[in-house]
Amino acid sequence: MKKLFWLFCLSFVFSFAFSQTSLDVNDDFYRQTQIWELQGLTSNLPQLRPYPLNVVEKILNDVIDNGSDSQASLAKEEYERIFSRPWKLYLDPGLSFKLSHEEHDNYSENSSVKDLHASFGIGGDLALHKLVSVGYKLGFYGQKNAFSEYSPLYTRIMNDCVHDPVDVGPFTVYQNWNLLVSVGNESIYGRAGLSRLGYGPFLSDGLAVNDSGYHSANITFNASRKSWSYASAYATIGATRNMGQEVDSNWLSKGKYLSFHAIKWHYFDKFHVSYYENVIFGPQNNLAYFTPAPYMAIQNINGAGDNLQMGLLFEVKPIKGLEWATDFFADDIELNEVFKFNFDTKLRFGFQTGLIYAPEESLCTRLSFNYTAIMPYVYAHWEYDSDEIASFTGRTWNRQNYTNAGINIGSALDPNSDKISLSATLKPKKNLTLNLFGNFIRHANSAEDFSDDEAAEYMLAKSGTYATNGTLYMNQMFSNPNGSGGTHVDSAWNKLGFMTSDHKMYVAQLGFNAEYTFARTRYGRFSLCAGYTFEYVKNNGVNTNLYKGGLMDNITVEYEADEKTFKDYKTPDGKTYSSWEDLKKSEYVRDAVNNARETWVSQLYNSINHYITLSIKYSY
């Protein structure tokens, strides 16, 4: 532990930049590769990221052979960075600040958070044979404060650390390990190990398998042909409670799996279409999902009890350097009502469309604009305590919702949200990279649309049974301990409910990240990095629990003389009710529901946040 402590302290002095490109799906190489593909310098890329080392080498050689002098020079620099040494020691520190001003109804306050954080270890890419390679990262990540305390809303940490930390002085240190072994050529290969996965043209912002999600133990396969390609992933992921971390410090468990596959048709250069399926299941493993057979058919064999989604991805490239991509992610759709042209029904889908432009020989190297919408209850699925009884609590392990260790596998947005995003990458000088971005996000809590009867059910439930915070932990069912089937929440099951709540949270973000790299010397290369994000949040707190339950603690259940036969319910105001329905409509319960609504609205506030990051990198 002493050696670990001193190594951690050293990480705040130097930063050794490193690469494990064949392992790290968020490596800059993948953003640059998208630019090269749009410019026609490389083609027929695998659908799932990251790529094995021989595919990385092929892409760089394509650009060196086909690109302009500037693009070829950039590809050669990337080649040297990735292939010059199969191992690199790395130390990667950072300093972050958050300055906040909050405006509440009766008061305002200012606050600040600062954090020191760093990752360190060894990593790299190793070619064992022209058909076999290894990407690895064996290290640690340390921080003083939780990432959410000093980061903008809907932003994810880029280090794979969630559980089982070690305290080293004032810092919390996590394991930060990943490893992938690849076997095959550039067209057909398999990979196995521990890593993040990415899919689709919206880098770190996709609906199905997002690059910014948490890592998994996975096996992937890729086959790329001239007119079509196929990719699949089979992964072990982490299960959480029905209410996530809120109800128990022991919030992670095993027995949850993800399977994903996609087939892409790209016969025409300017038009590509992909169909994909993914399924979340557990606690029993099911190797049938490892096959290329349709998941919908496999699920039906097992009783249609797994969490299945399907998607269509359209990519149109009208001119060189420009792509218009549209992704439709279908979770649960009531087709019978859609065929009747009734769209105020259960339509659980994600939709994303946008433009990506990569001009040649320009100050702006990449420009992206897109719109994303996540309907209510997308990604959110319940889990019963058993197959025989449709009851659950907040502590029930959920192996159905669309999370891995509590982090959404898809979009970082909550259900019932939409977002407009604009980003631009500029290179005013060869050694200076400037990323500009802006986001406008809306989010509504579907619990605000509950009817009085539904709200009463939530208030009368035991505290900690249901989430009513509008996140993916809020499901569409009531617990039913007296039956084998659940009871639907009508406003969730039979209505669309997109953005119909009275109070919406609005988030406006605007910022930049800049990196200046000094000329390389015999002793290595220094880089200076800085970032700033301005964030305005209106109605902060919409994503908190509205109905917290526990009202039955104050209500007496009376029985007949035999102490077994139900007699009535007695509320604290001295009134009695002979049925559950009468109790829900009682003045006592109605008042409690109204008070919960008023309390929830009263805690909403507006805030202005400033986020500043600084770091120094040294590479050798």
Coordinates of C-alpha atoms in Angstrom, one line a residue:
M1 CA 0.0 0.0 0.0
K2 CA 2.9 2.4 0.7
K3 CA 4.3 1.9 -2.8
L4 CA 0.8 2.4 -4.2
F5 CA 0.4 5.6 -2.3
W6 CA 3.7 7.1 -3.6
L7 CA 2.9 6.0 -7.2
F8 CA -0.5 7.7 -6.9
C9 CA 1.2 10.9 -5.6
L10 CA 3.6 10.9 -8.5
S11 CA 0.7 10.8 -10.9
F12 CA -0.1 14.4 -10.1
V13 CA 3.3 15.5 -11.3
F14 CA 3.7 13.8 -14.7
S15 CA 1.3 12.3 -17.2
F16 CA 2.6 9.7 -19.6
A17 CA 0.2 9.6 -22.6
F18 CA -0.3 6.1 -23.8
S19 CA -2.3 4.1 -26.3
Q20 CA -4.3 0.9 -26.2
T21 CA -6.2 1.7 -29.4
S22 CA -7.3 -1.9 -30.0
L23 CA -8.9 -1.9 -26.6
D24 CA -10.1 1.7 -25.8
V25 CA -13.3 2.5 -27.7
N26 CA -13.0 6.1 -26.7
D27 CA -9.5 6.5 -28.1
D28 CA -9.2 9.6 -30.5
F29 CA -8.3 7.2 -33.3
Y30 CA -12.0 6.2 -33.7
R31 CA -13.2 9.8 -34.1
Q32 CA -10.4 10.4 -36.6
T33 CA -11.3 7.1 -38.4
Q34 CA -14.9 8.3 -38.9
I35 CA -13.5 11.4 -40.6
W36 CA -11.3 9.3 -42.8
E37 CA -14.2 7.1 -43.8
L38 CA -16.5 10.0 -44.6
Q39 CA -13.7 11.4 -46.8
G40 CA -13.4 8.1 -48.7
L41 CA -9.9 7.2 -47.5
T42 CA -11.0 3.9 -45.9
S43 CA -14.1 1.8 -46.1
N44 CA -16.0 -1.3 -45.0
L45 CA -15.2 -0.8 -41.3
P46 CA -16.4 -3.3 -38.6
Q47 CA -19.7 -2.4 -37.0
L48 CA -18.6 -2.9 -33.4
R49 CA -15.8 -0.8 -31.8
P50 CA -13.0 -1.2 -30.7
Y51 CA -11.1 -2.8 -33.6
P52 CA -8.3 -5.4 -33.5
L53 CA -4.8 -4.3 -34.2
N54 CA -4.6 -5.6 -37.7
V55 CA -7.8 -3.6 -38.6
V56 CA -6.2 -0.5 -37.1
E57 CA -3.1 -1.0 -39.2
K58 CA -5.2 -1.5 -42.3
I59 CA -7.0 1.8 -41.8
L60 CA -3.8 3.7 -41.2
N61 CA -2.2 2.2 -44.3
D62 CA -5.3 3.1 -46.4
V63 CA -5.0 6.7 -45.3
I64 CA -1.2 6.8 -45.9
D65 CA -1.7 5.4 -49.4
N66 CA -4.9 7.3 -50.4
G67 CA -4.9 10.5 -48.4
S68 CA -3.5 14.0 -49.0
D69 CA -0.1 14.9 -47.7
S70 CA -1.6 16.3 -44.4
Q71 CA -3.9 13.3 -43.9
A72 CA -1.0 10.9 -44.7
S73 CA 1.2 12.7 -42.2
L74 CA -1.4 12.5 -39.5
A75 CA -1.9 8.7 -40.2
K76 CA 1.9 8.2 -39.9
E77 CA 1.9 10.0 -36.5
E78 CA -0.9 7.8 -35.3
Y79 CA 1.0 4.7 -36.6
E80 CA 4.0 5.7 -34.6
R81 CA 1.9 6.4 -31.5
I82 CA 0.2 3.0 -31.6
F83 CA 2.9 0.7 -33.0
S84 CA 6.2 2.2 -31.7
R85 CA 6.1 0.3 -28.5
P86 CA 3.9 -2.6 -27.3
W87 CA 3.8 -1.3 -23.7
K88 CA 3.6 2.1 -22.1
L89 CA 3.6 3.1 -18.5
Y90 CA 1.0 5.8 -18.0
L91 CA 0.1 8.4 -15.4
D92 CA -2.9 10.5 -16.3
P93 CA -3.9 13.2 -13.7
G94 CA -6.5 15.9 -13.8
L95 CA -7.8 18.8 -11.8
S96 CA -11.5 19.7 -11.9
F97 CA -13.6 22.6 -10.5
K98 CA -17.3 23.1 -10.2
L99 CA -18.7 26.5 -9.3
S100 CA -22.5 26.6 -8.7
H101 CA -25.2 29.2 -8.0
E102 CA -28.6 27.9 -7.0
E103 CA -31.9 29.9 -7.0
H104 CA -34.6 28.5 -4.7
D105 CA -38.0 30.0 -4.0
N106 CA -36.9 31.6 -0.7
Y107 CA -33.2 31.7 -0.9
S108 CA -30.1 31.4 -3.0
E109 CA -26.7 29.9 -2.4
N110 CA -23.3 29.5 -3.9
S111 CA -21.1 26.4 -3.6
S112 CA -17.9 24.9 -5.1
V113 CA -16.3 21.5 -5.6
K114 CA -12.8 20.7 -6.6
D115 CA -11.3 17.4 -7.3
L116 CA -7.9 15.8 -8.0
H117 CA -8.0 12.5 -10.0
A118 CA -5.6 10.3 -11.9
S119 CA -5.2 7.0 -13.6
F120 CA -2.0 5.0 -13.7
G121 CA -0.7 1.6 -14.7
I122 CA 0.6 -0.1 -17.9
G123 CA -1.2 -0.5 -21.2
G124 CA -0.6 -1.0 -24.9
D125 CA -1.2 -3.0 -28.1
L126 CA 0.7 -6.2 -28.8
A127 CA 0.8 -8.1 -32.1
L128 CA 1.7 -11.8 -31.3
H129 CA 1.1 -12.9 -34.9
K130 CA -0.5 -11.3 -38.0
L131 CA -3.7 -13.1 -37.0
V132 CA -3.4 -12.7 -33.2
S133 CA -3.2 -9.5 -31.1
V134 CA -3.7 -8.3 -27.6
G135 CA -4.9 -4.9 -26.2
Y136 CA -4.5 -4.4 -22.5
K137 CA -4.7 -1.9 -19.7
L138 CA -3.8 -2.8 -16.2
G139 CA -4.1 0.1 -13.9
F140 CA -5.9 2.1 -11.2
Y141 CA -8.0 5.2 -11.1
G142 CA -8.2 7.5 -8.0
Q143 CA -10.3 10.5 -7.1
K144 CA -11.2 12.6 -4.1
N145 CA -14.9 13.1 -4.9
A146 CA -17.5 11.1 -6.8
F147 CA -17.5 11.9 -10.5
S148 CA -21.1 13.2 -10.4
E149 CA -20.2 15.9 -7.9
Y150 CA -18.0 17.8 -10.4
S151 CA -19.3 16.8 -13.9
P152 CA -22.1 18.2 -16.1
L153 CA -25.5 16.5 -16.1
Y154 CA -25.7 13.4 -18.4
T155 CA -21.9 13.0 -18.6
R156 CA -20.2 9.7 -17.9
I157 CA -16.9 8.9 -16.5
M158 CA -14.4 7.5 -19.0
N159 CA -12.7 5.2 -16.4
D160 CA -14.1 1.8 -15.6
C161 CA -14.4 2.0 -11.9
V162 CA -17.6 1.4 -9.9
H163 CA -17.2 -0.9 -7.0
D164 CA -14.8 -2.2 -4.4
P165 CA -12.4 0.8 -3.9
V166 CA -9.4 1.2 -1.6
D167 CA -8.9 4.3 0.5
V168 CA -5.4 5.8 0.0
G169 CA -5.0 8.9 2.1
P170 CA -7.7 11.4 0.9
F171 CA -8.3 9.5 -2.3
T172 CA -10.5 6.6 -3.3
V173 CA -8.7 4.2 -5.7
Y174 CA -10.4 1.7 -8.0
Q175 CA -9.2 -1.0 -10.3
N176 CA -9.2 0.2 -13.9
W177 CA -8.4 -3.0 -15.9
N178 CA -9.3 -4.1 -19.5
L179 CA -8.0 -6.7 -21.8
L180 CA -9.0 -8.1 -25.3
V181 CA -7.5 -10.9 -27.3
S182 CA -8.2 -10.9 -31.0
V183 CA -7.9 -13.9 -33.5
G184 CA -8.5 -13.5 -37.2
N185 CA -7.8 -11.3 -40.2
E186 CA -9.1 -7.9 -41.1
S187 CA -12.4 -9.2 -42.4
I188 CA -13.3 -12.1 -40.2
Y189 CA -12.3 -12.2 -36.5
G190 CA -13.3 -13.0 -33.0
R191 CA -12.4 -11.1 -29.8
A192 CA -12.8 -12.0 -26.1
G193 CA -12.0 -10.2 -22.9
L194 CA -13.0 -7.2 -20.8
S195 CA -13.8 -3.8 -22.5
R196 CA -16.3 -1.2 -23.4
L197 CA -18.2 -1.6 -26.7
G198 CA -19.5 0.9 -29.2
Y199 CA -21.9 0.8 -32.1
G200 CA -23.3 3.2 -34.6
P201 CA -22.2 6.6 -36.2
F202 CA -23.1 8.7 -33.1
L203 CA -19.8 8.2 -31.2
S204 CA -20.3 8.1 -27.4
D205 CA -24.0 9.1 -27.9
G206 CA -25.7 6.0 -29.4
L207 CA -29.1 4.5 -28.4
A208 CA -28.2 0.7 -28.4
V209 CA -24.6 0.1 -27.4
N210 CA -23.0 3.3 -26.3
D211 CA -19.2 3.8 -26.3
S212 CA -19.5 5.7 -23.0
G213 CA -21.2 2.8 -21.2
Y214 CA -19.5 0.6 -18.6
H215 CA -17.1 -2.2 -19.6
S216 CA -18.2 -5.9 -19.7
A217 CA -16.7 -9.3 -20.1
N218 CA -17.6 -10.0 -23.7
I219 CA -17.1 -12.2 -26.7
T220 CA -17.5 -10.5 -30.1
F221 CA -17.5 -11.6 -33.7
N222 CA -17.2 -9.7 -37.0
A223 CA -17.6 -10.7 -40.6
S224 CA -17.1 -8.0 -43.3
R225 CA -17.9 -8.7 -47.0
K226 CA -18.2 -6.4 -50.0
S227 CA -21.9 -5.8 -49.8
W228 CA -22.8 -6.8 -46.2
S229 CA -21.3 -7.2 -42.8
Y230 CA -22.3 -9.0 -39.5
A231 CA -21.3 -8.3 -35.9
S232 CA -22.3 -9.8 -32.6
A233 CA -21.5 -9.4 -28.9
Y234 CA -22.2 -11.7 -26.0
A235 CA -21.5 -10.1 -22.6
T236 CA -21.7 -10.7 -18.9
I237 CA -22.9 -7.5 -17.2
G238 CA -23.7 -6.3 -13.6
A239 CA -27.2 -6.4 -12.1
T240 CA -28.5 -3.8 -9.7
R241 CA -31.6 -3.6 -7.4
N242 CA -35.0 -2.5 -8.8
M243 CA -34.2 1.0 -7.3
G244 CA -30.5 1.0 -8.1
Q245 CA -28.2 2.2 -5.3
E246 CA -30.9 4.0 -3.3
V247 CA -32.1 1.1 -1.1
D248 CA -29.0 -0.9 -0.3
S249 CA -25.2 -0.4 -0.2
N250 CA -24.9 -4.0 -1.6
W251 CA -26.2 -3.0 -5.0
L252 CA -24.2 -5.1 -7.5
S253 CA -24.8 -8.7 -8.3
K254 CA -24.1 -11.4 -11.0
G255 CA -26.4 -13.3 -13.3
K256 CA -27.2 -10.6 -15.9
Y257 CA -26.3 -10.9 -19.6
L258 CA -26.4 -8.9 -22.8
S259 CA -26.5 -10.3 -26.4
F260 CA -26.4 -8.0 -29.4
H261 CA -26.1 -8.6 -33.1
A262 CA -26.4 -6.5 -36.3
I263 CA -26.5 -7.1 -40.0
K264 CA -25.6 -4.3 -42.4
W265 CA -26.3 -4.0 -46.1
H266 CA -23.9 -1.6 -47.8
Y267 CA -24.0 -2.6 -51.5
F268 CA -24.4 1.0 -52.5
D269 CA -21.7 3.5 -51.5
K270 CA -24.2 6.2 -50.6
F271 CA -26.8 4.3 -48.7
H272 CA -26.4 1.8 -45.9
V273 CA -29.1 0.1 -43.8
S274 CA -28.6 -2.0 -40.7
Y275 CA -31.0 -4.1 -38.6
Y276 CA -29.9 -5.0 -35.1
E277 CA -31.3 -6.8 -32.0
N278 CA -30.3 -6.8 -28.4
V279 CA -31.6 -8.7 -25.5
I280 CA -31.0 -8.4 -21.7
F281 CA -31.6 -11.6 -19.7
G282 CA -30.8 -13.5 -16.5
P283 CA -30.3 -15.0 -14.0
Q284 CA -29.8 -18.2 -16.1
N285 CA -27.4 -18.0 -19.0
N286 CA -28.8 -18.9 -22.5
L287 CA -26.2 -19.9 -25.1
A288 CA -28.9 -19.7 -27.8
Y289 CA -28.4 -16.0 -27.9
F290 CA -24.8 -16.6 -29.0
T291 CA -26.1 -17.9 -32.4
P292 CA -27.0 -15.6 -35.3
A293 CA -30.6 -16.7 -35.2
P294 CA -33.3 -14.0 -34.7
Y295 CA -33.5 -13.1 -31.0
M296 CA -37.3 -12.6 -31.2
A297 CA -37.8 -16.2 -32.1
I298 CA -35.4 -17.4 -29.4
Q299 CA -37.2 -15.3 -26.8
N300 CA -40.6 -16.8 -27.8
I301 CA -39.2 -20.3 -27.3
N302 CA -38.4 -19.3 -23.7
G303 CA -41.8 -17.7 -23.0
A304 CA -41.0 -14.1 -24.2
G305 CA -39.8 -13.3 -20.7
D306 CA -36.5 -11.5 -21.7
N307 CA -36.0 -7.8 -22.4
L308 CA -35.7 -7.6 -26.2
Q309 CA -35.1 -4.5 -28.4
M310 CA -34.8 -4.1 -32.1
G311 CA -33.5 -1.3 -34.3
L312 CA -33.0 0.1 -37.7
L313 CA -30.1 2.3 -38.7
F314 CA -30.1 4.3 -41.9
E315 CA -27.0 6.0 -43.2
V316 CA -27.1 8.2 -46.3
K317 CA -23.9 9.8 -47.7
P318 CA -25.1 12.2 -50.4
I319 CA -21.7 13.9 -51.0
K320 CA -18.2 13.2 -50.0
G321 CA -17.5 14.0 -46.4
L322 CA -21.2 14.2 -45.3
E323 CA -23.4 11.6 -43.6
W324 CA -27.0 11.8 -42.5
A325 CA -27.7 9.0 -40.0
T326 CA -31.1 8.0 -38.5
D327 CA -31.4 5.4 -35.7
F328 CA -34.8 3.9 -34.6
F329 CA -34.5 1.9 -31.4
A330 CA -37.8 0.0 -30.7
D331 CA -38.3 -1.2 -27.1
D332 CA -42.0 -2.0 -26.7
I333 CA -44.6 -0.8 -29.3
E334 CA -48.4 -1.5 -29.2
L335 CA -48.7 -2.2 -33.0
N336 CA -52.5 -2.9 -32.8
E337 CA -53.1 0.7 -31.7
V338 CA -50.6 2.1 -34.2
F339 CA -52.4 0.3 -37.1
K340 CA -55.6 2.1 -35.9
F341 CA -53.7 5.4 -36.1
N342 CA -53.8 5.9 -32.3
F343 CA -50.4 7.2 -31.3
D344 CA -51.3 8.0 -27.7
T345 CA -50.5 4.5 -26.6
K346 CA -47.5 2.4 -25.5
L347 CA -44.8 3.6 -27.8
R348 CA -41.5 2.9 -26.1
F349 CA -38.7 3.8 -28.6
G350 CA -35.6 5.9 -29.0
F351 CA -35.1 8.1 -32.1
Q352 CA -31.9 9.8 -33.2
T353 CA -31.1 11.6 -36.4
G354 CA -28.3 13.9 -37.4
L355 CA -25.6 15.1 -39.8
I356 CA -21.9 14.4 -39.5
Y357 CA -19.6 16.5 -41.8
A358 CA -15.9 16.1 -42.3
P359 CA -14.6 18.7 -44.8
E360 CA -11.2 18.3 -46.4
E361 CA -8.3 20.6 -45.8
S362 CA -10.3 22.8 -43.5
L363 CA -9.9 24.6 -40.2
C364 CA -12.9 22.6 -39.0
T365 CA -12.1 18.8 -39.3
R366 CA -15.5 17.5 -38.0
L367 CA -18.9 19.0 -37.5
S368 CA -21.9 17.1 -36.0
F369 CA -25.5 18.1 -35.4
N370 CA -28.1 15.7 -34.1
Y371 CA -31.5 15.3 -32.3
T372 CA -32.3 12.5 -29.9
A373 CA -35.6 11.6 -28.3
I374 CA -36.1 8.9 -25.6
M375 CA -39.8 8.1 -25.0
P376 CA -41.1 7.5 -21.4
Y377 CA -40.2 4.1 -19.9
V378 CA -37.6 3.2 -22.6
Y379 CA -34.8 1.1 -21.0
A380 CA -37.0 0.6 -17.9
H381 CA -38.1 -2.9 -17.0
W382 CA -39.3 -4.5 -13.8
E383 CA -38.2 -7.8 -12.2
Y384 CA -40.5 -10.0 -10.1
D385 CA -39.4 -11.8 -7.0
S386 CA -40.2 -15.2 -8.6
D387 CA -41.8 -16.7 -11.6
E388 CA -44.9 -17.7 -9.6
I389 CA -45.8 -14.4 -7.8
A390 CA -45.7 -11.0 -9.5
S391 CA -44.4 -9.1 -6.4
F392 CA -41.3 -7.1 -6.1
T393 CA -39.6 -4.5 -3.9
G394 CA -37.0 -1.9 -4.4
R395 CA -34.4 -4.4 -3.2
T396 CA -35.4 -7.1 -5.8
W397 CA -32.5 -7.8 -8.1
N398 CA -33.3 -6.5 -11.6
R399 CA -31.8 -8.4 -14.5
Q400 CA -34.1 -7.0 -17.1
N401 CA -33.5 -3.2 -17.2
Y402 CA -31.1 -1.7 -19.7
T403 CA -28.2 -1.1 -17.3
N404 CA -24.7 -2.5 -16.7
A405 CA -23.6 -2.0 -13.1
G406 CA -26.2 0.8 -12.8
I407 CA -25.0 2.6 -16.0
N408 CA -27.3 2.8 -19.0
I409 CA -26.0 0.6 -21.9
G410 CA -27.6 3.0 -24.4
S411 CA -28.1 6.8 -24.2
A412 CA -27.0 8.7 -21.1
L413 CA -30.4 10.5 -21.2
D414 CA -33.3 9.5 -18.9
P415 CA -36.5 8.2 -20.3
N416 CA -39.0 11.0 -21.3
S417 CA -36.1 13.3 -22.6
D418 CA -34.8 14.8 -25.8
K419 CA -31.7 16.6 -26.8
I420 CA -30.3 18.8 -29.5
S421 CA -26.5 18.6 -29.8
L422 CA -24.0 20.5 -31.9
S423 CA -20.2 19.9 -31.8
A424 CA -17.2 21.0 -33.9
T425 CA -13.6 20.0 -33.9
L426 CA -11.1 22.7 -35.0
K427 CA -7.4 22.6 -35.8
P428 CA -6.3 26.2 -36.1
K429 CA -2.7 25.0 -35.8
K430 CA -1.1 21.6 -36.4
N431 CA -0.5 21.1 -32.7
L432 CA -3.7 22.7 -31.4
T433 CA -7.0 20.8 -31.2
L434 CA -10.1 22.7 -30.1
N435 CA -13.5 20.9 -29.5
L436 CA -16.6 23.2 -29.2
F437 CA -20.0 21.8 -28.1
G438 CA -23.5 22.8 -27.1
N439 CA -26.4 20.7 -25.8
F440 CA -30.0 21.6 -25.1
I441 CA -31.8 18.9 -23.1
R442 CA -35.4 18.5 -21.8
H443 CA -36.5 16.0 -19.3
A444 CA -40.0 15.3 -17.8
N445 CA -40.8 13.0 -14.9
S446 CA -43.6 10.7 -16.0
A447 CA -44.7 10.3 -12.3
E448 CA -46.2 13.8 -12.5
D449 CA -48.7 12.4 -15.0
F450 CA -50.1 9.7 -12.6
S451 CA -53.8 9.8 -12.0
D452 CA -55.0 10.4 -8.4
D453 CA -55.7 6.6 -8.1
E454 CA -52.3 5.7 -9.3
A455 CA -50.6 8.2 -7.1
A456 CA -52.5 6.8 -4.1
E457 CA -51.1 3.3 -4.9
Y458 CA -47.6 4.7 -4.8
M459 CA -48.2 6.6 -1.6
L460 CA -49.8 3.6 0.2
A461 CA -46.9 1.3 -0.9
K462 CA -44.1 0.5 1.6
S463 CA -41.4 3.1 1.4
G464 CA -38.6 2.0 -1.0
T465 CA -40.8 -0.2 -3.2
Y466 CA -41.1 2.0 -6.3
A467 CA -39.0 4.6 -8.0
T468 CA -41.0 7.7 -9.0
N469 CA -38.0 9.8 -10.2
G470 CA -38.5 9.5 -14.0
T471 CA -35.3 7.5 -14.5
L472 CA -35.0 4.1 -16.0
Y473 CA -35.6 2.6 -12.5
M474 CA -39.3 3.7 -12.8
N475 CA -41.2 0.9 -14.4
Q476 CA -44.8 0.4 -15.8
M477 CA -46.1 -2.2 -13.3
F478 CA -47.4 -2.4 -9.7
S479 CA -46.3 -5.2 -7.5
N480 CA -49.0 -7.9 -7.1
P481 CA -48.2 -10.3 -4.2
N482 CA -51.6 -12.0 -4.7
G483 CA -51.2 -13.0 -8.4
S484 CA -48.9 -14.5 -11.0
G485 CA -49.3 -11.5 -13.2
G486 CA -48.5 -7.8 -12.6
T487 CA -51.0 -4.9 -12.5
H488 CA -50.3 -2.3 -15.2
V489 CA -49.9 1.4 -14.3
D490 CA -52.5 2.6 -16.8
S491 CA -51.0 6.0 -17.5
A492 CA -47.7 4.2 -18.2
W493 CA -49.0 1.2 -20.1
N494 CA -51.7 2.6 -22.3
K495 CA -50.5 6.2 -23.0
L496 CA -47.5 7.8 -24.7
G497 CA -47.0 10.6 -22.2
F498 CA -44.0 12.2 -23.9
M499 CA -43.3 15.7 -22.5
T500 CA -46.9 16.0 -21.1
S501 CA -45.9 16.9 -17.5
D502 CA -46.4 20.4 -16.2
H503 CA -42.8 20.8 -14.9
K504 CA -39.9 20.0 -17.2
M505 CA -36.2 20.2 -16.5
Y506 CA -34.3 22.3 -19.1
V507 CA -30.6 21.9 -19.4
A508 CA -28.4 24.2 -21.6
Q509 CA -24.7 23.4 -21.9
L510 CA -22.0 25.2 -23.8
G511 CA -18.3 24.7 -23.7
F512 CA -15.0 23.7 -25.2
N513 CA -12.0 21.4 -24.7
A514 CA -8.5 22.4 -25.9
E515 CA -5.2 20.5 -26.2
Y516 CA -1.9 22.0 -27.3
T517 CA 0.9 19.6 -28.0
F518 CA 4.5 20.9 -28.0
A519 CA 6.9 19.7 -30.6
R520 CA 8.4 16.3 -29.9
T521 CA 12.0 16.2 -28.5
R522 CA 14.3 13.4 -27.7
Y523 CA 12.8 13.4 -24.2
G524 CA 9.2 13.1 -25.4
R525 CA 6.3 15.4 -25.9
F526 CA 4.4 17.7 -23.6
S527 CA 0.7 18.6 -23.9
L528 CA -1.4 21.3 -22.1
C529 CA -5.1 20.5 -21.8
A530 CA -8.0 22.7 -20.6
G531 CA -11.8 22.6 -20.7
Y532 CA -14.7 24.7 -19.7
T533 CA -18.5 24.0 -19.6
F534 CA -21.3 26.5 -18.8
E535 CA -24.5 24.9 -17.7
Y536 CA -27.9 26.4 -16.9
V537 CA -30.5 24.1 -15.4
K538 CA -34.2 25.2 -15.0
N539 CA -36.3 23.1 -12.6
N540 CA -33.4 21.1 -11.3
G541 CA -34.8 18.2 -9.2
V542 CA -37.4 17.0 -11.7
N543 CA -35.5 13.7 -11.7
T544 CA -36.1 13.1 -7.9
N545 CA -38.7 10.8 -6.4
L546 CA -42.2 12.3 -6.3
Y547 CA -44.2 9.7 -4.4
K548 CA -42.0 8.1 -1.7
G549 CA -44.6 5.8 -0.2
G550 CA -44.9 4.7 3.4
L551 CA -48.4 6.1 4.0
M552 CA -49.7 2.7 5.3
D553 CA -47.4 3.0 8.3
N554 CA -50.0 5.5 9.7
I555 CA -53.1 3.4 8.7
T556 CA -54.5 0.7 11.0
V557 CA -55.7 -2.5 9.4
E558 CA -58.5 -3.9 11.6
Y559 CA -59.7 -7.5 11.6
E560 CA -62.8 -9.4 12.9
A561 CA -62.7 -11.3 16.2
D562 CA -61.0 -14.3 14.6
E563 CA -58.0 -11.9 13.8
K564 CA -57.8 -13.4 10.3
T565 CA -60.8 -11.9 8.5
F566 CA -60.3 -8.4 7.2
K567 CA -62.7 -5.7 8.7
D568 CA -61.6 -2.3 7.5
Y569 CA -58.9 0.3 7.3
K570 CA -58.7 3.1 9.9
T571 CA -57.0 6.4 9.0
P572 CA -55.4 8.7 11.6
D573 CA -58.3 11.2 11.2
G574 CA -60.6 8.5 12.8
K575 CA -62.4 7.4 9.6
T576 CA -62.8 3.8 8.5
Y577 CA -62.9 2.3 5.0
S578 CA -64.1 -1.2 4.1
S579 CA -62.1 -1.6 0.8
W580 CA -58.8 -0.7 -0.8
E581 CA -60.5 1.3 -3.5
D582 CA -62.4 3.3 -0.8
L583 CA -59.2 3.9 1.1
K584 CA -57.5 5.2 -2.1
K585 CA -60.3 7.8 -2.5
S586 CA -60.3 8.8 1.2
E587 CA -59.6 12.4 2.1
Y588 CA -56.6 11.4 4.1
V589 CA -54.9 9.7 1.2
R590 CA -55.9 12.4 -1.3
D591 CA -54.4 15.1 1.0
A592 CA -51.2 13.1 1.3
V593 CA -51.0 12.8 -2.5
N594 CA -51.5 16.5 -2.9
N595 CA -48.9 17.3 -0.2
A596 CA -46.4 15.1 -2.0
R597 CA -47.0 16.9 -5.3
E598 CA -46.7 20.3 -3.6
T599 CA -43.5 19.3 -1.7
W600 CA -41.9 18.0 -4.9
V601 CA -42.7 21.1 -6.9
S602 CA -41.5 23.4 -4.0
Q603 CA -38.0 21.7 -4.0
L604 CA -37.4 22.5 -7.7
Y605 CA -34.8 25.2 -8.3
N606 CA -32.7 26.8 -11.0
S607 CA -28.9 26.6 -11.1
I608 CA -26.0 28.0 -13.0
N609 CA -22.8 25.8 -13.0
H610 CA -19.3 26.4 -14.3
Y611 CA -17.1 23.4 -14.9
I612 CA -13.3 23.8 -15.4
T613 CA -10.7 21.1 -16.1
L614 CA -6.9 21.4 -16.3
S615 CA -4.2 18.8 -17.0
I616 CA -0.7 18.3 -18.2
K617 CA 0.3 15.3 -20.3
Y618 CA 3.8 14.0 -21.0
S619 CA 4.2 11.3 -23.7
Y620 CA 7.3 9.3 -24.6

